[in-house]
mmCIF file of N, CA and C in Angstrom:
data_model
loop_
_atom_site.group_PDB
_atom_site.id
_atom_site.type_symbol
_atom_site.label_atom_id
_atom_site.label_comp_id
_atom_site.label_asym_id
_atom_site.label_seq_id
_atom_site.Cartn_x
_atom_site.Cartn_y
_atom_site.Cartn_z
ATOM 1 N N MET A 1 -22.896 -14.861 -34.297
ATOM 2 C CA MET A 1 -23.292 -13.926 -33.255
ATOM 3 C C MET A 1 -23.680 -12.610 -33.930
ATOM 4 N N SER A 2 -24.814 -12.085 -33.514
ATOM 5 C CA SER A 2 -25.280 -10.831 -34.092
ATOM 6 C C SER A 2 -24.442 -9.663 -33.576
ATOM 7 N N THR A 3 -24.534 -8.563 -34.290
ATOM 8 C CA THR A 3 -23.802 -7.362 -33.871
ATOM 9 C C THR A 3 -24.265 -6.910 -32.498
ATOM 10 N N THR A 4 -25.573 -6.978 -32.247
ATOM 11 C CA THR A 4 -26.107 -6.570 -30.943
ATOM 12 C C THR A 4 -25.565 -7.453 -29.832
ATOM 13 N N ALA A 5 -25.574 -8.769 -30.032
ATOM 14 C CA ALA A 5 -25.044 -9.688 -29.024
ATOM 15 C C ALA A 5 -23.554 -9.459 -28.824
ATOM 16 N N SER A 6 -22.832 -9.217 -29.912
ATOM 17 C CA SER A 6 -21.404 -8.955 -29.823
ATOM 18 C C SER A 6 -21.130 -7.673 -29.040
ATOM 19 N N ASP A 7 -21.883 -6.637 -29.331
ATOM 20 C CA ASP A 7 -21.724 -5.367 -28.608
ATOM 21 C C ASP A 7 -22.042 -5.534 -27.129
ATOM 22 N N LEU A 8 -23.108 -6.266 -26.830
ATOM 23 C CA LEU A 8 -23.494 -6.501 -25.444
ATOM 24 C C LEU A 8 -22.420 -7.309 -24.727
ATOM 25 N N TYR A 9 -21.921 -8.340 -25.387
ATOM 26 C CA TYR A 9 -20.861 -9.163 -24.818
ATOM 27 C C TYR A 9 -19.647 -8.305 -24.478
ATOM 28 N N LEU A 10 -19.206 -7.496 -25.422
ATOM 29 C CA LEU A 10 -18.024 -6.659 -25.207
ATOM 30 C C LEU A 10 -18.249 -5.634 -24.097
ATOM 31 N N ALA A 11 -19.426 -5.053 -24.057
ATOM 32 C CA ALA A 11 -19.726 -4.071 -23.008
ATOM 33 C C ALA A 11 -19.691 -4.732 -21.636
ATOM 34 N N ARG A 12 -20.308 -5.904 -21.526
ATOM 35 C CA ARG A 12 -20.308 -6.613 -20.238
ATOM 36 C C ARG A 12 -18.892 -7.052 -19.863
ATOM 37 N N ARG A 13 -18.175 -7.618 -20.841
ATOM 38 C CA ARG A 13 -16.811 -8.071 -20.568
ATOM 39 C C ARG A 13 -15.960 -6.915 -20.056
ATOM 40 N N ASN A 14 -16.068 -5.775 -20.704
ATOM 41 C CA ASN A 14 -15.293 -4.615 -20.282
ATOM 42 C C ASN A 14 -15.708 -4.135 -18.899
ATOM 43 N N ALA A 15 -16.990 -4.117 -18.624
ATOM 44 C CA ALA A 15 -17.470 -3.692 -17.302
ATOM 45 C C ALA A 15 -16.953 -4.623 -16.209
ATOM 46 N N TYR A 16 -16.987 -5.919 -16.458
ATOM 47 C CA TYR A 16 -16.514 -6.888 -15.461
ATOM 48 C C TYR A 16 -15.004 -6.773 -15.262
ATOM 49 N N ALA A 17 -14.269 -6.623 -16.358
ATOM 50 C CA ALA A 17 -12.812 -6.494 -16.257
ATOM 51 C C ALA A 17 -12.421 -5.198 -15.544
ATOM 52 N N GLU A 18 -13.114 -4.116 -15.849
ATOM 53 C CA GLU A 18 -12.829 -2.841 -15.184
ATOM 54 C C GLU A 18 -13.143 -2.924 -13.693
ATOM 55 N N PHE A 19 -14.218 -3.608 -13.344
ATOM 56 C CA PHE A 19 -14.539 -3.780 -11.927
ATOM 57 C C PHE A 19 -13.445 -4.587 -11.234
ATOM 58 N N LEU A 20 -12.977 -5.674 -11.861
ATOM 59 C CA LEU A 20 -11.911 -6.480 -11.256
ATOM 60 C C LEU A 20 -10.642 -5.664 -11.053
ATOM 61 N N SER A 21 -10.289 -4.879 -12.040
ATOM 62 C CA SER A 21 -9.090 -4.032 -11.913
ATOM 63 C C SER A 21 -9.253 -3.030 -10.778
ATOM 64 N N ALA A 22 -10.433 -2.441 -10.675
ATOM 65 C CA ALA A 22 -10.691 -1.483 -9.594
ATOM 66 C C ALA A 22 -10.634 -2.172 -8.235
ATOM 67 N N ALA A 23 -11.221 -3.363 -8.146
ATOM 68 C CA ALA A 23 -11.201 -4.116 -6.885
ATOM 69 C C ALA A 23 -9.768 -4.467 -6.494
ATOM 70 N N ASP A 24 -8.978 -4.899 -7.458
ATOM 71 C CA ASP A 24 -7.577 -5.219 -7.173
ATOM 72 C C ASP A 24 -6.805 -3.984 -6.713
ATOM 73 N N SER A 25 -7.049 -2.860 -7.361
ATOM 74 C CA SER A 25 -6.367 -1.621 -6.973
ATOM 75 C C SER A 25 -6.755 -1.189 -5.565
ATOM 76 N N GLU A 26 -8.052 -1.275 -5.263
ATOM 77 C CA GLU A 26 -8.483 -0.877 -3.923
ATOM 78 C C GLU A 26 -7.932 -1.829 -2.862
ATOM 79 N N ALA A 27 -7.875 -3.112 -3.178
ATOM 80 C CA ALA A 27 -7.291 -4.068 -2.236
ATOM 81 C C ALA A 27 -5.809 -3.754 -2.006
ATOM 82 N N SER A 28 -5.121 -3.330 -3.041
ATOM 83 C CA SER A 28 -3.707 -2.949 -2.895
ATOM 84 C C SER A 28 -3.555 -1.743 -1.972
ATOM 85 N N VAL A 29 -4.473 -0.806 -2.084
ATOM 86 C CA VAL A 29 -4.462 0.354 -1.181
ATOM 87 C C VAL A 29 -4.636 -0.128 0.262
ATOM 88 N N CYS A 30 -5.516 -1.088 0.475
ATOM 89 C CA CYS A 30 -5.729 -1.635 1.830
ATOM 90 C C CYS A 30 -4.449 -2.263 2.366
ATOM 91 N N TRP A 31 -3.747 -2.988 1.506
ATOM 92 C CA TRP A 31 -2.504 -3.617 1.925
ATOM 93 C C TRP A 31 -1.457 -2.561 2.262
ATOM 94 N N ARG A 32 -1.304 -1.565 1.390
ATOM 95 C CA ARG A 32 -0.315 -0.511 1.643
ATOM 96 C C ARG A 32 -0.649 0.266 2.915
ATOM 97 N N LYS A 33 -1.942 0.491 3.159
ATOM 98 C CA LYS A 33 -2.350 1.171 4.389
ATOM 99 C C LYS A 33 -1.936 0.347 5.602
ATOM 100 N N ALA A 34 -2.272 -0.936 5.598
ATOM 101 C CA ALA A 34 -1.945 -1.797 6.729
ATOM 102 C C ALA A 34 -0.434 -1.947 6.908
ATOM 103 N N ASP A 35 0.309 -1.844 5.824
ATOM 104 C CA ASP A 35 1.762 -1.963 5.870
ATOM 105 C C ASP A 35 2.436 -0.650 6.249
ATOM 106 N N GLY A 36 1.645 0.414 6.379
ATOM 107 C CA GLY A 36 2.198 1.703 6.781
ATOM 108 C C GLY A 36 2.977 2.404 5.686
ATOM 109 N N GLN A 37 2.617 2.173 4.440
ATOM 110 C CA GLN A 37 3.379 2.740 3.326
ATOM 111 C C GLN A 37 2.982 4.163 2.958
ATOM 112 N N TYR A 38 1.915 4.662 3.518
ATOM 113 C CA TYR A 38 1.497 6.030 3.201
ATOM 114 C C TYR A 38 2.146 7.005 4.174
ATOM 115 N N GLY A 39 2.316 8.242 3.731
ATOM 116 C CA GLY A 39 3.026 9.255 4.497
ATOM 117 C C GLY A 39 2.301 9.780 5.722
ATOM 118 N N GLY A 40 1.041 9.520 5.839
ATOM 119 C CA GLY A 40 0.271 9.998 6.978
ATOM 120 C C GLY A 40 -1.208 9.798 6.732
ATOM 121 N N PRO A 41 -2.024 10.228 7.688
ATOM 122 C CA PRO A 41 -3.467 10.005 7.585
ATOM 123 C C PRO A 41 -4.104 10.663 6.360
ATOM 124 N N GLU A 42 -3.642 11.858 6.003
ATOM 125 C CA GLU A 42 -4.226 12.551 4.851
ATOM 126 C C GLU A 42 -3.941 11.797 3.558
ATOM 127 N N GLU A 43 -2.707 11.335 3.402
ATOM 128 C CA GLU A 43 -2.327 10.583 2.204
ATOM 129 C C GLU A 43 -3.080 9.250 2.143
ATOM 130 N N THR A 44 -3.225 8.613 3.289
ATOM 131 C CA THR A 44 -3.958 7.345 3.352
ATOM 132 C C THR A 44 -5.414 7.546 2.955
ATOM 133 N N THR A 45 -6.036 8.554 3.529
ATOM 134 C CA THR A 45 -7.445 8.842 3.234
ATOM 135 C C THR A 45 -7.628 9.191 1.756
ATOM 136 N N ALA A 46 -6.725 9.967 1.209
ATOM 137 C CA ALA A 46 -6.827 10.337 -0.211
ATOM 138 C C ALA A 46 -6.722 9.099 -1.104
ATOM 139 N N ALA A 47 -5.797 8.211 -0.790
ATOM 140 C CA ALA A 47 -5.637 6.984 -1.583
ATOM 141 C C ALA A 47 -6.873 6.095 -1.469
ATOM 142 N N GLN A 48 -7.389 5.956 -0.251
ATOM 143 C CA GLN A 48 -8.590 5.139 -0.043
ATOM 144 C C GLN A 48 -9.788 5.737 -0.768
ATOM 145 N N ASP A 49 -9.971 7.026 -0.646
ATOM 146 C CA ASP A 49 -11.112 7.683 -1.296
ATOM 147 C C ASP A 49 -11.048 7.543 -2.815
ATOM 148 N N ALA A 50 -9.860 7.739 -3.374
ATOM 149 C CA ALA A 50 -9.707 7.635 -4.829
ATOM 150 C C ALA A 50 -9.996 6.212 -5.305
ATOM 151 N N ALA A 51 -9.472 5.227 -4.606
ATOM 152 C CA ALA A 51 -9.696 3.832 -4.996
ATOM 153 C C ALA A 51 -11.160 3.448 -4.813
ATOM 154 N N TYR A 52 -11.759 3.874 -3.708
ATOM 155 C CA TYR A 52 -13.173 3.577 -3.448
ATOM 156 C C TYR A 52 -14.062 4.151 -4.553
ATOM 157 N N THR A 53 -13.774 5.365 -4.970
ATOM 158 C CA THR A 53 -14.586 6.024 -5.998
ATOM 159 C C THR A 53 -14.578 5.214 -7.296
ATOM 160 N N VAL A 54 -13.427 4.737 -7.697
ATOM 161 C CA VAL A 54 -13.333 3.957 -8.932
ATOM 162 C C VAL A 54 -14.078 2.632 -8.778
ATOM 163 N N THR A 55 -13.868 1.945 -7.663
ATOM 164 C CA THR A 55 -14.550 0.662 -7.445
ATOM 165 C C THR A 55 -16.057 0.856 -7.429
ATOM 166 N N ARG A 56 -16.524 1.875 -6.730
ATOM 167 C CA ARG A 56 -17.966 2.138 -6.672
ATOM 168 C C ARG A 56 -18.533 2.422 -8.058
ATOM 169 N N ASP A 57 -17.836 3.235 -8.839
ATOM 170 C CA ASP A 57 -18.310 3.555 -10.182
ATOM 171 C C ASP A 57 -18.367 2.311 -11.064
ATOM 172 N N ARG A 58 -17.358 1.464 -10.978
ATOM 173 C CA ARG A 58 -17.350 0.236 -11.787
ATOM 174 C C ARG A 58 -18.422 -0.738 -11.312
ATOM 175 N N TYR A 59 -18.653 -0.790 -10.015
ATOM 176 C CA TYR A 59 -19.725 -1.637 -9.483
ATOM 177 C C TYR A 59 -21.084 -1.139 -9.973
ATOM 178 N N ASN A 60 -21.276 0.156 -9.989
ATOM 179 C CA ASN A 60 -22.553 0.711 -10.443
ATOM 180 C C ASN A 60 -22.847 0.335 -11.883
ATOM 181 N N GLN A 61 -21.824 0.201 -12.715
ATOM 182 C CA GLN A 61 -22.031 -0.233 -14.097
ATOM 183 C C GLN A 61 -22.617 -1.642 -14.146
ATOM 184 N N ILE A 62 -22.220 -2.473 -13.203
ATOM 185 C CA ILE A 62 -22.736 -3.841 -13.141
ATOM 186 C C ILE A 62 -24.130 -3.850 -12.518
ATOM 187 N N LEU A 63 -24.320 -3.047 -11.504
ATOM 188 C CA LEU A 63 -25.562 -3.045 -10.726
ATOM 189 C C LEU A 63 -26.776 -2.603 -11.533
ATOM 190 N N VAL A 64 -26.604 -1.658 -12.434
ATOM 191 C CA VAL A 64 -27.761 -1.090 -13.125
ATOM 192 C C VAL A 64 -28.387 -2.042 -14.145
ATOM 193 N N GLU A 65 -27.664 -3.060 -14.542
ATOM 194 C CA GLU A 65 -28.228 -4.018 -15.490
ATOM 195 C C GLU A 65 -28.961 -5.110 -14.694
ATOM 196 N N PRO A 66 -30.113 -5.538 -15.161
ATOM 197 C CA PRO A 66 -30.893 -6.506 -14.381
ATOM 198 C C PRO A 66 -30.327 -7.924 -14.397
ATOM 199 N N VAL A 67 -29.264 -8.166 -15.162
ATOM 200 C CA VAL A 67 -28.629 -9.487 -15.179
ATOM 201 C C VAL A 67 -27.150 -9.302 -14.887
ATOM 202 N N GLY A 68 -26.529 -10.368 -14.436
ATOM 203 C CA GLY A 68 -25.091 -10.299 -14.208
ATOM 204 C C GLY A 68 -24.709 -10.579 -12.768
ATOM 205 N N PRO A 69 -23.422 -10.532 -12.506
ATOM 206 C CA PRO A 69 -22.885 -10.923 -11.208
ATOM 207 C C PRO A 69 -22.865 -9.793 -10.166
ATOM 208 N N ASP A 70 -23.992 -9.110 -9.990
ATOM 209 C CA ASP A 70 -23.988 -7.987 -9.042
ATOM 210 C C ASP A 70 -23.847 -8.448 -7.595
ATOM 211 N N LYS A 71 -24.444 -9.582 -7.235
ATOM 212 C CA LYS A 71 -24.315 -10.074 -5.855
ATOM 213 C C LYS A 71 -22.877 -10.517 -5.570
ATOM 214 N N GLU A 72 -22.263 -11.132 -6.541
ATOM 215 C CA GLU A 72 -20.874 -11.548 -6.387
ATOM 216 C C GLU A 72 -19.949 -10.338 -6.314
ATOM 217 N N ALA A 73 -20.257 -9.312 -7.079
ATOM 218 C CA ALA A 73 -19.475 -8.074 -7.012
ATOM 219 C C ALA A 73 -19.615 -7.430 -5.635
ATOM 220 N N GLN A 74 -20.823 -7.426 -5.101
ATOM 221 C CA GLN A 74 -21.051 -6.857 -3.775
ATOM 222 C C GLN A 74 -20.282 -7.638 -2.712
ATOM 223 N N ALA A 75 -20.238 -8.956 -2.840
ATOM 224 C CA ALA A 75 -19.476 -9.776 -1.882
ATOM 225 C C ALA A 75 -17.988 -9.456 -1.958
ATOM 226 N N LEU A 76 -17.481 -9.215 -3.152
ATOM 227 C CA LEU A 76 -16.078 -8.846 -3.307
ATOM 228 C C LEU A 76 -15.804 -7.484 -2.675
ATOM 229 N N ILE A 77 -16.707 -6.557 -2.870
ATOM 230 C CA ILE A 77 -16.571 -5.242 -2.238
ATOM 231 C C ILE A 77 -16.550 -5.370 -0.719
ATOM 232 N N GLU A 78 -17.388 -6.220 -0.190
ATOM 233 C CA GLU A 78 -17.411 -6.418 1.268
ATOM 234 C C GLU A 78 -16.066 -6.953 1.762
ATOM 235 N N GLN A 79 -15.461 -7.833 1.004
ATOM 236 C CA GLN A 79 -14.133 -8.333 1.385
ATOM 237 C C GLN A 79 -13.090 -7.211 1.372
ATOM 238 N N ILE A 80 -13.205 -6.322 0.412
ATOM 239 C CA ILE A 80 -12.289 -5.169 0.366
ATOM 240 C C ILE A 80 -12.493 -4.295 1.602
ATOM 241 N N ARG A 81 -13.737 -4.069 1.973
ATOM 242 C CA ARG A 81 -14.014 -3.238 3.156
ATOM 243 C C ARG A 81 -13.396 -3.868 4.408
ATOM 244 N N LEU A 82 -13.490 -5.192 4.510
ATOM 245 C CA LEU A 82 -12.886 -5.882 5.659
ATOM 246 C C LEU A 82 -11.367 -5.733 5.641
ATOM 247 N N LEU A 83 -10.766 -5.832 4.457
ATOM 248 C CA LEU A 83 -9.313 -5.629 4.357
ATOM 249 C C LEU A 83 -8.931 -4.226 4.815
ATOM 250 N N GLY A 84 -9.737 -3.252 4.446
ATOM 251 C CA GLY A 84 -9.448 -1.865 4.773
ATOM 252 C C GLY A 84 -9.536 -1.545 6.253
ATOM 253 N N ARG A 85 -10.312 -2.332 6.970
ATOM 254 C CA ARG A 85 -10.463 -2.100 8.419
ATOM 255 C C ARG A 85 -9.508 -2.947 9.261
ATOM 256 N N ALA A 86 -8.792 -3.858 8.614
ATOM 257 C CA ALA A 86 -7.955 -4.808 9.349
ATOM 258 C C ALA A 86 -6.499 -4.349 9.410
ATOM 259 N N THR A 87 -5.811 -4.835 10.421
ATOM 260 C CA THR A 87 -4.362 -4.638 10.494
ATOM 261 C C THR A 87 -3.706 -5.600 9.507
ATOM 262 N N LYS A 88 -2.433 -5.437 9.315
ATOM 263 C CA LYS A 88 -1.703 -6.299 8.384
ATOM 264 C C LYS A 88 -1.850 -7.773 8.774
ATOM 265 N N GLU A 89 -1.801 -8.056 10.050
ATOM 266 C CA GLU A 89 -1.908 -9.429 10.534
ATOM 267 C C GLU A 89 -3.334 -9.967 10.428
ATOM 268 N N GLU A 90 -4.315 -9.086 10.494
ATOM 269 C CA GLU A 90 -5.719 -9.507 10.456
ATOM 270 C C GLU A 90 -6.280 -9.644 9.039
ATOM 271 N N GLN A 91 -5.609 -9.075 8.063
ATOM 272 C CA GLN A 91 -6.151 -9.098 6.709
ATOM 273 C C GLN A 91 -6.305 -10.537 6.204
ATOM 274 N N ASP A 92 -7.490 -10.817 5.676
ATOM 275 C CA ASP A 92 -7.835 -12.160 5.201
ATOM 276 C C ASP A 92 -7.807 -12.177 3.668
ATOM 277 N N TRP A 93 -6.632 -12.402 3.123
ATOM 278 C CA TRP A 93 -6.466 -12.397 1.673
ATOM 279 C C TRP A 93 -7.061 -13.648 1.032
ATOM 280 N N ILE A 94 -7.153 -14.719 1.775
ATOM 281 C CA ILE A 94 -7.766 -15.943 1.239
ATOM 282 C C ILE A 94 -9.235 -15.692 0.924
ATOM 283 N N SER A 95 -9.945 -15.047 1.837
ATOM 284 C CA SER A 95 -11.362 -14.743 1.596
ATOM 285 C C SER A 95 -11.532 -13.753 0.455
ATOM 286 N N PHE A 96 -10.638 -12.779 0.369
ATOM 287 C CA PHE A 96 -10.690 -11.835 -0.744
ATOM 288 C C PHE A 96 -10.511 -12.570 -2.070
ATOM 289 N N LYS A 97 -9.488 -13.412 -2.153
ATOM 290 C CA LYS A 97 -9.216 -14.136 -3.396
ATOM 291 C C LYS A 97 -10.358 -15.079 -3.755
ATOM 292 N N LYS A 98 -10.969 -15.687 -2.754
ATOM 293 C CA LYS A 98 -12.118 -16.577 -3.012
ATOM 294 C C LYS A 98 -13.292 -15.766 -3.562
ATOM 295 N N ALA A 99 -13.595 -14.628 -2.955
ATOM 296 C CA ALA A 99 -14.690 -13.778 -3.447
ATOM 297 C C ALA A 99 -14.391 -13.307 -4.870
ATOM 298 N N ARG A 100 -13.137 -13.040 -5.154
ATOM 299 C CA ARG A 100 -12.736 -12.628 -6.499
ATOM 300 C C ARG A 100 -12.980 -13.761 -7.497
ATOM 301 N N GLU A 101 -12.597 -14.976 -7.114
ATOM 302 C CA GLU A 101 -12.822 -16.146 -7.969
ATOM 303 C C GLU A 101 -14.309 -16.368 -8.237
ATOM 304 N N VAL A 102 -15.115 -16.221 -7.206
ATOM 305 C CA VAL A 102 -16.564 -16.401 -7.350
ATOM 306 C C VAL A 102 -17.117 -15.365 -8.331
ATOM 307 N N PHE A 103 -16.652 -14.119 -8.211
ATOM 308 C CA PHE A 103 -17.096 -13.088 -9.151
ATOM 309 C C PHE A 103 -16.686 -13.445 -10.574
ATOM 310 N N VAL A 104 -15.435 -13.847 -10.772
ATOM 311 C CA VAL A 104 -14.944 -14.187 -12.113
ATOM 312 C C VAL A 104 -15.771 -15.325 -12.705
ATOM 313 N N ASP A 105 -16.038 -16.352 -11.904
ATOM 314 C CA ASP A 105 -16.842 -17.476 -12.391
ATOM 315 C C ASP A 105 -18.241 -17.019 -12.796
ATOM 316 N N ALA A 106 -18.869 -16.188 -11.979
ATOM 317 C CA ALA A 106 -20.211 -15.685 -12.295
ATOM 318 C C ALA A 106 -20.189 -14.802 -13.538
ATOM 319 N N ALA A 107 -19.147 -13.992 -13.690
ATOM 320 C CA ALA A 107 -19.022 -13.144 -14.872
ATOM 321 C C ALA A 107 -18.872 -14.000 -16.127
ATOM 322 N N ARG A 108 -18.084 -15.058 -16.025
ATOM 323 C CA ARG A 108 -17.908 -15.952 -17.184
ATOM 324 C C ARG A 108 -19.235 -16.591 -17.596
ATOM 325 N N VAL A 109 -20.020 -17.009 -16.621
ATOM 326 C CA VAL A 109 -21.328 -17.598 -16.923
ATOM 327 C C VAL A 109 -22.220 -16.573 -17.620
ATOM 328 N N CYS A 110 -22.230 -15.370 -17.103
ATOM 329 C CA CYS A 110 -23.044 -14.312 -17.710
ATOM 330 C C CYS A 110 -22.587 -14.024 -19.134
ATOM 331 N N LEU A 111 -21.287 -13.979 -19.352
ATOM 332 C CA LEU A 111 -20.765 -13.727 -20.695
ATOM 333 C C LEU A 111 -21.113 -14.874 -21.642
ATOM 334 N N LYS A 112 -21.006 -16.092 -21.156
ATOM 335 C CA LYS A 112 -21.377 -17.255 -21.974
ATOM 336 C C LYS A 112 -22.858 -17.187 -22.340
ATOM 337 N N ASP A 113 -23.696 -16.847 -21.359
ATOM 338 C CA ASP A 113 -25.131 -16.720 -21.617
ATOM 339 C C ASP A 113 -25.411 -15.621 -22.649
ATOM 340 N N THR A 114 -24.629 -14.576 -22.628
ATOM 341 C CA THR A 114 -24.780 -13.500 -23.600
ATOM 342 C C THR A 114 -24.509 -14.014 -25.012
ATOM 343 N N LEU A 115 -23.472 -14.830 -25.141
ATOM 344 C CA LEU A 115 -23.134 -15.397 -26.448
ATOM 345 C C LEU A 115 -24.167 -16.420 -26.905
ATOM 346 N N ASP A 116 -24.651 -17.208 -25.944
ATOM 347 C CA ASP A 116 -25.607 -18.273 -26.274
ATOM 348 C C ASP A 116 -27.019 -17.748 -26.502
ATOM 349 N N GLY A 117 -27.301 -16.575 -25.906
ATOM 350 C CA GLY A 117 -28.651 -16.033 -25.930
ATOM 351 C C GLY A 117 -29.022 -15.510 -27.240
#
């Protein structure tokens, strides 16, 4: 593997992993919100805004490249948005986990293609 391919692989791998971590963190905020764990509306909004900002920034790293799992990342973000609007009983964690799996699978394919390319 050339240095350029190795650098590209590592950059993509890190971007995908950072996006997954951000998505997981934002989903956790959605769960804590629905569970009533925040001290009030201001604390809830601050937690949501902070998590959203990180997820959006990590998604933008994926979006700007013309290849990669950007559609799968967008689908995962949509699942997070649904979690954030739902009550604890309405939250669909199965759909979130499925969208997460789809993103991971697409990221793995992209990373493999980077190595093979």
